[in-house]
């Protein structure tokens, strides 16, 4: 029983991390909380679904297409909701409100197109295969989700720490003026950051959509608080922190559902968020890693 | 190389620079000196594309750059050592230097330049994997100069590179400036340390409250009693 929960927490944690990485990346580079991030997650899931049901693409192709789509949505989100405010040096509150507005618009458009009811992937979309390890069962889907999430996370870390683009991104995160003096096209870097964040959210959307086989315009709702909890746990803007935070949240959720009550799933994030804000407001790992390398 | 004509820059209602015209010829070291608030940094930041001028023209190699963004101007060959250094503190020393060459694509030459910077500034080699913010002020200033040189600029502007540094380090900085000039880089140097600036410069401009007060070869200004009284102390 216990080890079964551990296994469940691991793959769920990997997807939470994936989701939260985009959230924290935007915070690290731009210092803004993008509350429309969960809507990109939802859109990623729908794009994946449309790829499979309408375009009859295989799921391994639907995932990258969904990432591309939600990445482009991320760029549009920036151009429409954030860039005009940035140009006017608007206060953070304005940006926050703008992101809530954008989120409402994105949810409503999805509701208009796909309807309010829950949509599902076709059942034969992914081979059902269960592995048994001494009483602990893992599905091929769960292993695949875990694998894909880890690969994306490693790739992201390499991008940020090991490439010229990543250096430029961290320079922009640290000081846009200095970055511009060095010839770094700040606006372009911000665009890339939104693309990457959107793509990460989209990947998480497809993977969780597959795992729970339930996609709806409102699936982003609970992710808002979860994402926030994860990135506050890890320290706002902290890449490694978001990964650790994702696993902590998944473990807490899975364990409290298993041993306390299934009503608690969404309350767990709230409790964790409260505790961390009281005890370690800078997060477990302290400060922003996009800013502090 | 650089020609500034009738430049006016305002911060809201404050007129920081008024009707300023000056020129930097290729291969020259030109100094701008002036008291606090005279508008020196404003002038450099406007040339660098960080502030847009109210009026006037800025030409780099004959091309009007006054409407361009900062990163576009950097690509045209302007490198800046800004006031207060602007170290990317959370990036490593090596990453700072590499970002200096962000506008370049000649990978082999970049590696070679990096090595020669490490030779010229051994401390940067020792600290290459450390966060740049952990170095001393003098080391940071060396790094920012090296970072600017990594761009292989045509024109390098330096805004008070000696500010806040011990006399020994200040001497080192000016030695480096002399070296850079010997390599054929054109320099526009802003300094409060007017004595030092006039020693290395060919030509100098004196700014007073946003306006040009004097323009003459540096050697002449060094001996001008008015300049000596106002800017060279004693
Ligand atoms: N961001 C700003 N907003 C408003 N006024 C400013 C700003 N920056 C500079 N000023 C004003 O513009 C004038 C010129 O400032 P500037 O920084 O160019 O002077 P400076 O010659 O570089 O001085 P210092 O030697 O102290 O660096 C000053 O009166 C200053 O108060
Ligand atoms: Mg100044």
Coordinates of C-alpha atoms and ligand atoms in Angstrom, one line a residue:
Chain A
X1 CA 0.0 0.0 0.0
X2 CA 2.6 2.5 1.1
X3 CA 5.0 1.8 -1.8
X4 CA 2.1 1.9 -4.3
X5 CA 1.5 5.5 -3.0
X6 CA 5.1 6.3 -3.4
X7 CA 5.0 5.2 -7.0
X8 CA 1.9 7.3 -7.7
X9 CA 3.5 10.3 -6.0
X10 CA 6.6 10.0 -8.2
X11 CA 5.0 10.2 -11.6
X12 CA 2.4 12.8 -10.4
X13 CA 5.2 14.9 -8.9
X14 CA 7.1 14.8 -12.1
X15 CA 4.2 16.4 -14.0
X16 CA 3.6 18.9 -11.2
X17 CA 7.2 19.9 -11.5
X18 CA 6.9 20.3 -15.3
X19 CA 3.9 22.5 -14.8
X20 CA 5.5 24.6 -12.1
X21 CA 8.8 25.1 -14.1
X22 CA 7.1 27.3 -16.6
X23 CA 5.4 29.3 -13.8
X24 CA 8.7 29.8 -12.0
X25 CA 10.6 30.6 -15.2
X26 CA 8.3 33.5 -16.0
X27 CA 8.7 34.7 -12.5
X28 CA 12.5 34.4 -12.6
X29 CA 12.9 36.2 -15.8
X30 CA 10.2 38.9 -15.6
X31 CA 9.3 39.0 -11.9
X32 CA 5.6 38.5 -12.6
X33 CA 3.2 35.9 -11.5
X34 CA 1.4 34.6 -14.6
X35 CA -1.9 33.4 -13.3
X36 CA -2.9 32.5 -16.9
X37 CA -0.3 29.7 -16.9
X38 CA -2.9 27.1 -15.9
X39 CA -5.0 28.1 -18.9
X40 CA -2.0 27.3 -21.2
X41 CA -1.9 23.9 -19.4
X42 CA -5.6 23.4 -20.2
X43 CA -5.1 24.5 -23.8
X44 CA -2.1 22.1 -24.2
X45 CA -4.4 19.3 -23.2
X46 CA -7.1 20.3 -25.7
X47 CA -4.6 20.8 -28.5
X48 CA -3.3 17.3 -27.8
X49 CA -6.8 16.0 -27.8
X50 CA -7.7 17.6 -31.1
X51 CA -4.5 16.2 -32.6
X52 CA -5.5 12.7 -31.6
X53 CA -9.3 12.8 -32.3
X54 CA -9.7 15.2 -35.2
X55 CA -6.3 15.0 -36.9
X56 CA -5.8 11.3 -36.0
X57 CA -2.2 11.9 -35.1
X58 CA -0.4 9.3 -32.9
X59 CA 0.0 10.4 -29.3
X60 CA 3.8 10.7 -29.6
X61 CA 3.3 13.4 -32.2
X62 CA 0.3 15.0 -30.4
X63 CA 2.6 15.8 -27.5
X64 CA 5.1 18.0 -29.4
X65 CA 2.4 19.6 -31.4
X66 CA 0.5 20.5 -28.2
X67 CA 3.7 21.9 -26.7
X68 CA 4.3 24.0 -29.9
X69 CA 0.7 25.2 -29.8
X70 CA 0.7 26.2 -26.1
X71 CA 4.1 27.7 -26.6
X72 CA 2.7 30.0 -29.3
X73 CA -0.2 30.8 -27.0
X74 CA 2.3 31.7 -24.4
X75 CA 3.9 34.2 -26.8
X76 CA 0.5 35.6 -27.7
X77 CA -0.4 35.9 -24.1
X78 CA 2.8 38.0 -23.5
X79 CA 2.2 40.2 -26.5
X80 CA -1.4 40.9 -25.6
X81 CA -1.5 40.8 -21.8
X82 CA 1.9 41.7 -20.6
X83 CA 4.1 43.5 -23.2
X84 CA 1.9 46.7 -23.3
X85 CA 2.1 46.9 -19.5
X86 CA 5.8 46.3 -19.5
X87 CA 6.3 49.1 -22.0
X88 CA 4.5 51.5 -19.7
X89 CA 6.3 50.2 -16.6
X90 CA 3.0 49.4 -15.0
X91 CA 2.9 48.1 -11.4
X92 CA 2.9 44.4 -10.6
X93 CA -0.7 44.5 -9.6
X94 CA -1.7 45.6 -13.1
X95 CA 0.2 42.7 -14.5
X96 CA -1.4 40.3 -12.1
X97 CA -4.9 41.5 -12.9
X98 CA -4.1 41.3 -16.6
X99 CA -3.0 37.7 -16.3
X100 CA -6.3 36.9 -14.5
X101 CA -8.2 38.5 -17.3
X102 CA -6.3 36.6 -19.9
X103 CA -7.0 33.4 -18.0
X104 CA -10.7 34.1 -18.1
X105 CA -10.6 34.8 -21.8
X106 CA -8.7 31.6 -22.5
X107 CA -11.1 29.5 -20.4
X108 CA -14.1 31.0 -22.1
X109 CA -12.8 30.5 -25.6
X110 CA -12.1 26.8 -24.8
X111 CA -15.6 26.5 -23.3
X112 CA -17.0 28.0 -26.5
X113 CA -15.1 25.6 -28.7
X114 CA -15.0 22.4 -26.7
X115 CA -18.0 22.8 -24.4
X116 CA -18.1 22.7 -20.7
X117 CA -18.3 19.0 -20.2
X118 CA -15.4 16.7 -19.7
X119 CA -13.6 15.3 -22.9
X120 CA -11.6 12.2 -23.0
X121 CA -8.8 10.6 -25.1
X122 CA -9.9 7.5 -26.9
X123 CA -9.3 4.5 -24.8
X124 CA -7.0 2.8 -27.2
X125 CA -4.7 5.8 -27.5
X126 CA -2.1 4.4 -25.3
X127 CA -1.3 0.6 -24.9
X128 CA -2.6 -0.6 -21.5
X129 CA 0.2 -2.5 -19.9
X130 CA 0.7 -3.0 -16.2
X131 CA 4.0 -4.0 -14.6
X132 CA 4.0 -5.6 -11.2
X133 CA 6.9 -5.3 -8.8
X134 CA 6.2 -7.3 -5.7
X135 CA 2.6 -6.0 -5.2
X136 CA 3.3 -2.5 -6.5
X137 CA 1.8 -1.9 -9.9
X138 CA 2.9 0.7 -12.5
X139 CA 1.4 1.2 -15.8
X140 CA 3.3 1.8 -19.0
X141 CA 1.6 5.1 -19.3
X142 CA 2.8 6.2 -15.8
X143 CA 6.4 5.2 -16.6
X144 CA 6.2 7.0 -19.9
X145 CA 4.9 10.1 -18.2
X146 CA 7.7 10.0 -15.7
X147 CA 10.3 9.4 -18.4
X148 CA 9.0 12.2 -20.7
X149 CA 8.8 14.7 -17.8
X150 CA 12.4 13.9 -16.6
X151 CA 13.7 14.2 -20.2
X152 CA 12.0 17.6 -20.6
X153 CA 13.4 18.8 -17.2
X154 CA 16.9 17.8 -18.0
X155 CA 16.6 19.5 -21.4
X156 CA 15.4 22.6 -19.7
X157 CA 18.2 22.6 -17.2
X158 CA 20.7 22.2 -20.0
X159 CA 19.1 25.0 -22.0
X160 CA 19.3 27.4 -19.1
X161 CA 22.6 26.6 -17.6
X162 CA 24.5 25.2 -20.6
X163 CA 23.7 27.3 -23.7
X164 CA 24.3 30.8 -24.9
X165 CA 20.5 31.4 -25.0
X166 CA 20.3 30.3 -21.4
X167 CA 23.0 32.7 -20.4
X168 CA 21.2 35.5 -22.2
X169 CA 18.0 34.5 -20.5
X170 CA 19.7 34.7 -17.1
X171 CA 21.2 38.0 -18.0
X172 CA 17.8 39.4 -18.9
X173 CA 16.5 38.0 -15.6
X174 CA 19.2 39.7 -13.7
X175 CA 19.2 43.1 -15.4
X176 CA 17.4 44.0 -18.7
X177 CA 19.5 47.2 -19.1
X178 CA 22.8 45.4 -18.8
X179 CA 21.6 42.6 -21.1
X180 CA 20.6 45.2 -23.7
X181 CA 23.9 47.0 -23.5
X182 CA 25.6 43.7 -24.3
X183 CA 23.6 43.4 -27.5
X184 CA 21.0 40.9 -26.2
X185 CA 17.6 41.4 -27.8
X186 CA 15.7 41.5 -24.5
X187 CA 12.2 41.4 -26.1
X188 CA 13.1 38.4 -28.1
X189 CA 14.5 36.6 -25.1
X190 CA 11.2 37.3 -23.2
X191 CA 9.3 35.9 -26.1
X192 CA 11.4 32.7 -26.0
X193 CA 10.8 32.5 -22.3
X194 CA 7.1 32.7 -22.7
X195 CA 7.3 30.1 -25.5
X196 CA 9.2 27.7 -23.3
X197 CA 6.9 28.2 -20.3
X198 CA 3.8 27.7 -22.5
X199 CA 5.3 24.5 -24.0
X200 CA 6.0 23.2 -20.5
X201 CA 2.5 23.9 -19.4
X202 CA 1.2 22.2 -22.5
X203 CA 3.2 19.1 -22.0
X204 CA 1.9 18.9 -18.4
X205 CA -1.6 19.3 -19.7
X206 CA -1.3 16.5 -22.2
X207 CA 0.4 14.2 -19.7
X208 CA -2.1 14.8 -16.9
X209 CA -5.0 14.7 -19.4
X210 CA -3.8 11.2 -20.4
X211 CA -3.2 10.1 -16.8
X212 CA -6.6 11.1 -15.5
X213 CA -8.2 10.8 -18.9
X214 CA -10.3 13.9 -18.2
X215 CA -9.9 17.2 -20.0
X216 CA -12.1 20.2 -19.5
X217 CA -11.9 24.0 -19.8
X218 CA -11.8 24.2 -16.0
X219 CA -9.0 21.7 -15.4
X220 CA -6.6 24.7 -14.9
X221 CA -8.5 25.8 -11.8
X222 CA -7.0 23.5 -9.2
X223 CA -3.6 23.9 -10.9
X224 CA -3.4 27.5 -10.0
X225 CA -3.1 26.9 -6.3
X226 CA -0.9 23.8 -6.9
X227 CA 1.5 25.6 -9.1
X228 CA 1.7 28.5 -6.7
X229 CA 2.3 26.1 -3.8
X230 CA 5.1 24.4 -5.7
X231 CA 6.9 27.5 -6.7
X232 CA 6.6 29.1 -3.3
X233 CA 7.9 25.8 -1.8
X234 CA 10.9 25.9 -4.1
X235 CA 11.5 29.6 -3.9
X236 CA 10.0 31.9 -6.5
X237 CA 12.0 31.8 -9.7
X238 CA 14.0 28.8 -8.5
X239 CA 14.3 26.1 -11.1
X240 CA 15.6 23.3 -8.9
X241 CA 13.2 24.4 -6.2
X242 CA 10.2 24.0 -8.6
X243 CA 11.2 20.4 -9.3
X244 CA 11.6 19.5 -5.6
X245 CA 8.4 21.4 -4.8
X246 CA 6.5 19.4 -7.4
X247 CA 7.5 16.1 -5.8
X248 CA 6.8 17.4 -2.2
X249 CA 3.3 18.5 -3.2
X250 CA 2.6 15.2 -5.0
X251 CA 3.8 13.2 -2.0
X252 CA 1.7 15.2 0.4
X253 CA -1.4 14.9 -1.8
X254 CA -1.1 11.3 -2.5
X255 CA -0.4 10.4 1.1
X256 CA -3.2 12.5 2.6
X257 CA -5.6 11.1 0.1
X258 CA -4.5 7.5 0.9
X259 CA -4.3 7.8 4.7
X260 CA -6.6 10.6 5.6
X261 CA -9.4 11.5 3.3
X262 CA -9.8 11.8 -0.5
X263 CA -11.6 15.2 0.1
X264 CA -8.2 16.6 1.1
X265 CA -6.5 16.5 -2.3
X266 CA -7.0 20.1 -3.1
X267 CA -6.8 21.3 0.5
X268 CA -3.2 19.9 0.8
X269 CA -1.7 22.6 -1.4
X270 CA -3.4 25.3 0.6
X271 CA -2.1 23.9 3.9
X272 CA 1.4 23.5 2.5
X273 CA 1.4 27.0 1.1
X274 CA 0.4 28.4 4.5
X275 CA 3.0 26.5 6.3
X276 CA 5.8 27.4 4.0
X277 CA 4.8 31.1 4.0
X278 CA 4.9 31.1 7.8
X279 CA 8.1 29.1 8.2
X280 CA 10.2 29.8 5.2
X281 CA 8.7 32.5 3.0
X282 CA 11.7 32.4 0.7
X283 CA 11.1 28.8 -0.1
X284 CA 13.0 25.7 0.8
X285 CA 16.0 26.6 -1.4
X286 CA 15.9 30.3 -0.8
X287 CA 16.0 32.6 -3.7
X288 CA 15.4 32.7 -7.4
X289 CA 17.8 30.5 -9.4
X290 CA 17.2 32.2 -12.7
X291 CA 18.3 35.3 -11.0
X292 CA 20.9 33.8 -8.8
X293 CA 22.2 31.2 -11.3
Chain B
X1 CA 33.6 57.4 -35.7
X2 CA 31.1 59.1 -33.4
X3 CA 29.4 62.4 -34.1
X4 CA 26.9 64.0 -31.7
X5 CA 25.0 67.0 -33.0
X6 CA 22.8 69.4 -31.0
X7 CA 21.8 66.7 -28.6
X8 CA 19.1 67.5 -26.0
X9 CA 18.0 65.0 -23.4
X10 CA 15.2 65.5 -20.8
X11 CA 14.0 63.5 -17.8
X12 CA 10.4 64.7 -17.7
X13 CA 10.8 68.5 -17.0
X14 CA 14.5 68.2 -16.2
X15 CA 16.8 69.2 -19.0
X16 CA 19.8 67.0 -18.4
X17 CA 21.7 67.7 -21.6
X18 CA 21.3 70.8 -23.8
X19 CA 22.4 71.4 -27.3
X20 CA 25.5 69.2 -27.0
X21 CA 27.7 68.7 -30.0
X22 CA 31.0 66.8 -30.0
X23 CA 33.0 64.3 -32.0
X24 CA 35.2 61.3 -31.5
X25 CA 37.6 60.5 -34.3
X26 CA 38.6 56.9 -35.1
X27 CA 41.6 55.9 -33.0
X28 CA 41.2 58.8 -30.6
X29 CA 40.7 58.8 -26.8
X30 CA 38.2 61.5 -26.0
X31 CA 37.4 62.5 -22.4
X32 CA 34.3 64.1 -21.1
X33 CA 34.8 65.7 -17.7
X34 CA 32.4 67.6 -15.5
X35 CA 31.0 67.8 -12.0
X36 CA 28.3 65.6 -10.5
X37 CA 25.1 65.9 -12.3
X38 CA 26.7 67.6 -15.3
X39 CA 25.0 65.1 -17.7
X40 CA 27.9 62.8 -18.5
X41 CA 26.2 59.5 -17.8
X42 CA 23.0 60.8 -19.5
X43 CA 25.1 61.5 -22.6
X44 CA 26.7 58.1 -22.7
X45 CA 23.4 56.3 -22.0
X46 CA 21.8 58.2 -24.8
X47 CA 24.5 57.2 -27.2
X48 CA 24.0 53.7 -26.0
X49 CA 20.4 53.7 -26.8
X50 CA 19.0 53.4 -23.3
X51 CA 17.5 56.9 -23.2
X52 CA 15.9 58.5 -26.3
X53 CA 16.9 62.1 -27.0
X54 CA 14.5 64.9 -27.1
X55 CA 16.3 66.2 -30.2
X56 CA 19.6 66.0 -32.0
X57 CA 21.5 63.5 -33.9
X58 CA 23.9 60.7 -33.0
X59 CA 26.0 59.2 -35.8
X60 CA 28.1 56.1 -35.5
X61 CA 30.4 55.7 -38.5
X62 CA 28.1 58.1 -40.4
X63 CA 24.9 56.2 -39.5
X64 CA 22.2 57.8 -37.4
X65 CA 21.7 55.6 -34.4
X66 CA 19.5 57.9 -32.3
X67 CA 16.4 55.9 -33.0
X68 CA 17.9 52.5 -32.5
X69 CA 17.5 50.1 -29.5
X70 CA 20.4 49.5 -27.3
X71 CA 21.0 45.9 -28.5
X72 CA 21.0 47.1 -32.1
X73 CA 23.6 49.8 -31.3
X74 CA 25.7 47.2 -29.6
X75 CA 25.7 45.1 -32.8
X76 CA 27.0 48.1 -34.7
X77 CA 30.1 48.1 -32.7
X78 CA 29.5 50.1 -29.5
X79 CA 30.5 48.5 -26.2
X80 CA 29.8 50.1 -22.9
X81 CA 31.4 50.0 -19.5
X82 CA 28.6 51.6 -17.6
X83 CA 28.6 53.6 -14.4
X84 CA 28.4 51.4 -11.4
X85 CA 29.8 48.5 -13.4
X86 CA 26.6 46.5 -13.9
X87 CA 28.2 43.1 -13.2
X88 CA 25.8 40.2 -13.9
X89 CA 26.4 39.1 -10.3
X90 CA 24.6 35.7 -10.4
X91 CA 26.4 34.6 -13.6
X92 CA 29.9 33.3 -13.4
X93 CA 32.9 35.4 -14.4
X94 CA 33.3 33.3 -17.6
X95 CA 29.6 33.6 -18.5
X96 CA 29.9 37.4 -18.1
X97 CA 32.8 37.4 -20.4
X98 CA 31.1 35.2 -22.9
X99 CA 28.0 37.4 -22.9
X100 CA 30.4 40.2 -23.8
X101 CA 30.8 38.4 -27.1
X102 CA 27.1 37.7 -27.5
X103 CA 26.9 39.8 -30.7
X104 CA 29.7 37.8 -32.3
X105 CA 29.5 34.4 -34.1
X106 CA 33.2 33.7 -34.8
X107 CA 33.4 30.9 -32.2
X108 CA 37.1 30.2 -32.5
X109 CA 38.1 33.8 -32.2
X110 CA 35.8 34.2 -29.2
X111 CA 37.7 31.3 -27.5
X112 CA 41.0 32.9 -28.3
X113 CA 39.9 36.3 -27.0
X114 CA 38.6 34.6 -23.8
X115 CA 42.1 33.1 -23.3
X116 CA 43.8 36.3 -23.9
X117 CA 41.5 38.1 -21.4
X118 CA 42.5 35.4 -18.9
X119 CA 46.1 36.0 -19.6
X120 CA 45.7 39.8 -19.3
X121 CA 43.6 39.5 -16.2
X122 CA 44.8 36.4 -14.3
X123 CA 42.4 37.0 -11.5
X124 CA 39.5 36.4 -13.9
X125 CA 40.9 33.0 -14.8
X126 CA 41.2 32.1 -11.1
X127 CA 37.6 33.2 -10.6
X128 CA 36.2 32.0 -13.8
X129 CA 33.7 29.5 -12.3
X130 CA 32.6 31.8 -9.5
X131 CA 29.7 34.2 -9.4
X132 CA 30.9 37.5 -10.6
X133 CA 29.2 39.3 -7.7
X134 CA 31.6 37.7 -5.3
X135 CA 34.6 39.6 -6.6
X136 CA 36.0 42.8 -5.1
X137 CA 35.1 46.1 -6.7
X138 CA 38.4 46.4 -8.5
X139 CA 38.2 42.9 -9.9
X140 CA 34.6 43.5 -11.0
X141 CA 35.7 46.6 -12.8
X142 CA 38.5 44.7 -14.6
X143 CA 35.9 42.1 -15.6
X144 CA 33.5 44.6 -17.0
X145 CA 36.2 46.2 -19.1
X146 CA 37.2 42.7 -20.3
X147 CA 33.6 41.9 -21.0
X148 CA 33.2 45.0 -23.1
X149 CA 36.4 44.2 -25.0
X150 CA 35.1 40.7 -25.7
X151 CA 32.7 42.4 -28.2
X152 CA 35.7 43.6 -30.2
X153 CA 34.1 47.0 -30.3
X154 CA 34.8 49.8 -32.7
X155 CA 34.0 52.3 -30.0
X156 CA 34.2 51.7 -26.3
X157 CA 32.5 54.1 -23.8
X158 CA 33.6 54.1 -20.2
X159 CA 31.6 55.8 -17.5
X160 CA 33.8 56.6 -14.5
X161 CA 35.7 53.4 -14.5
X162 CA 37.8 54.6 -11.6
X163 CA 34.9 55.4 -9.3
X164 CA 35.1 54.0 -5.8
X165 CA 38.5 52.2 -6.4
X166 CA 41.7 52.4 -4.5
X167 CA 44.5 54.6 -6.1
X168 CA 46.5 51.5 -7.0
X169 CA 43.6 50.0 -8.8
X170 CA 42.8 53.3 -10.5
X171 CA 46.3 53.3 -11.9
X172 CA 45.8 49.8 -13.2
X173 CA 42.6 50.8 -14.9
X174 CA 44.3 53.7 -16.6
X175 CA 47.1 51.4 -17.7
X176 CA 44.6 49.2 -19.3
X177 CA 42.9 52.1 -21.0
X178 CA 46.3 53.0 -22.5
X179 CA 46.7 49.4 -23.7
X180 CA 43.3 49.4 -25.3
X181 CA 44.0 52.5 -27.1
X182 CA 47.3 51.0 -28.4
X183 CA 45.2 48.2 -29.9
X184 CA 43.3 50.8 -32.0
X185 CA 40.0 50.8 -30.2
X186 CA 38.4 54.3 -30.1
X187 CA 37.6 55.4 -26.6
X188 CA 35.1 57.8 -25.1
X189 CA 35.9 58.2 -21.5
X190 CA 33.8 59.9 -18.8
X191 CA 35.6 60.7 -15.6
X192 CA 35.5 62.7 -12.5
X193 CA 39.1 62.0 -12.0
X194 CA 39.9 64.8 -14.5
X195 CA 43.6 64.7 -13.9
X196 CA 43.9 61.1 -15.0
X197 CA 41.5 61.4 -17.8
X198 CA 43.4 64.4 -19.3
X199 CA 46.6 62.4 -19.1
X200 CA 45.3 59.6 -21.4
X201 CA 43.0 61.6 -23.6
X202 CA 43.8 63.2 -26.9
X203 CA 40.9 65.5 -26.8
X204 CA 38.5 66.6 -24.0
X205 CA 35.2 68.2 -23.5
X206 CA 34.0 69.8 -20.3
X207 CA 30.3 69.6 -19.5
X208 CA 28.7 72.1 -17.1
X209 CA 25.0 71.6 -16.2
X210 CA 24.3 69.8 -19.4
X211 CA 26.1 72.2 -21.7
X212 CA 29.4 72.2 -23.4
X213 CA 31.7 74.6 -21.5
X214 CA 35.1 73.8 -23.1
X215 CA 36.4 71.7 -26.0
X216 CA 40.2 71.5 -26.6
X217 CA 43.1 69.0 -26.9
X218 CA 43.6 67.4 -23.6
X219 CA 47.2 68.8 -23.3
X220 CA 45.8 72.3 -23.5
X221 CA 43.1 71.8 -20.9
X222 CA 45.7 70.4 -18.5
X223 CA 47.5 73.7 -18.5
X224 CA 44.4 76.0 -18.7
X225 CA 44.3 77.9 -15.4
X226 CA 40.4 77.9 -15.4
X227 CA 40.3 74.1 -15.8
X228 CA 43.1 73.6 -13.2
X229 CA 41.2 75.7 -10.7
X230 CA 37.8 74.1 -11.4
X231 CA 38.6 70.5 -12.1
X232 CA 42.2 69.6 -11.2
X233 CA 42.1 70.9 -7.6
X234 CA 45.0 72.2 -5.5
Ligands
LIG1 N1 16.6 58.8 -14.2 C1 16.7 60.1 -13.9 N2 15.5 60.7 -13.7 C2 15.5 62.1 -13.4 N3 16.6 62.8 -13.5 C3 17.8 62.2 -13.7 C4 17.9 60.8 -13.9 N4 19.2 60.5 -14.2 C5 19.8 61.7 -14.0 N5 19.0 62.7 -13.8 C6 19.4 64.1 -13.6 O1 20.0 64.5 -14.8 C7 21.2 65.3 -14.5 C8 22.4 64.7 -15.2 O2 22.7 63.4 -14.5 P1 23.9 62.5 -15.0 O3 23.7 61.2 -14.2 O4 23.9 62.4 -16.4 O5 25.1 63.3 -14.4 P2 26.6 62.8 -14.4 O6 27.4 63.9 -15.0 O7 26.8 61.5 -14.9 O8 26.9 62.8 -12.8 P3 27.8 61.9 -11.9 O9 29.2 62.5 -12.0 O10 27.3 62.1 -10.5 O11 27.7 60.5 -12.4 C9 21.2 65.4 -13.0 O12 20.7 66.6 -12.7 C10 20.4 64.3 -12.5 O13 19.8 64.6 -11.3
LIG2 MG1 27.4 59.7 -14.1

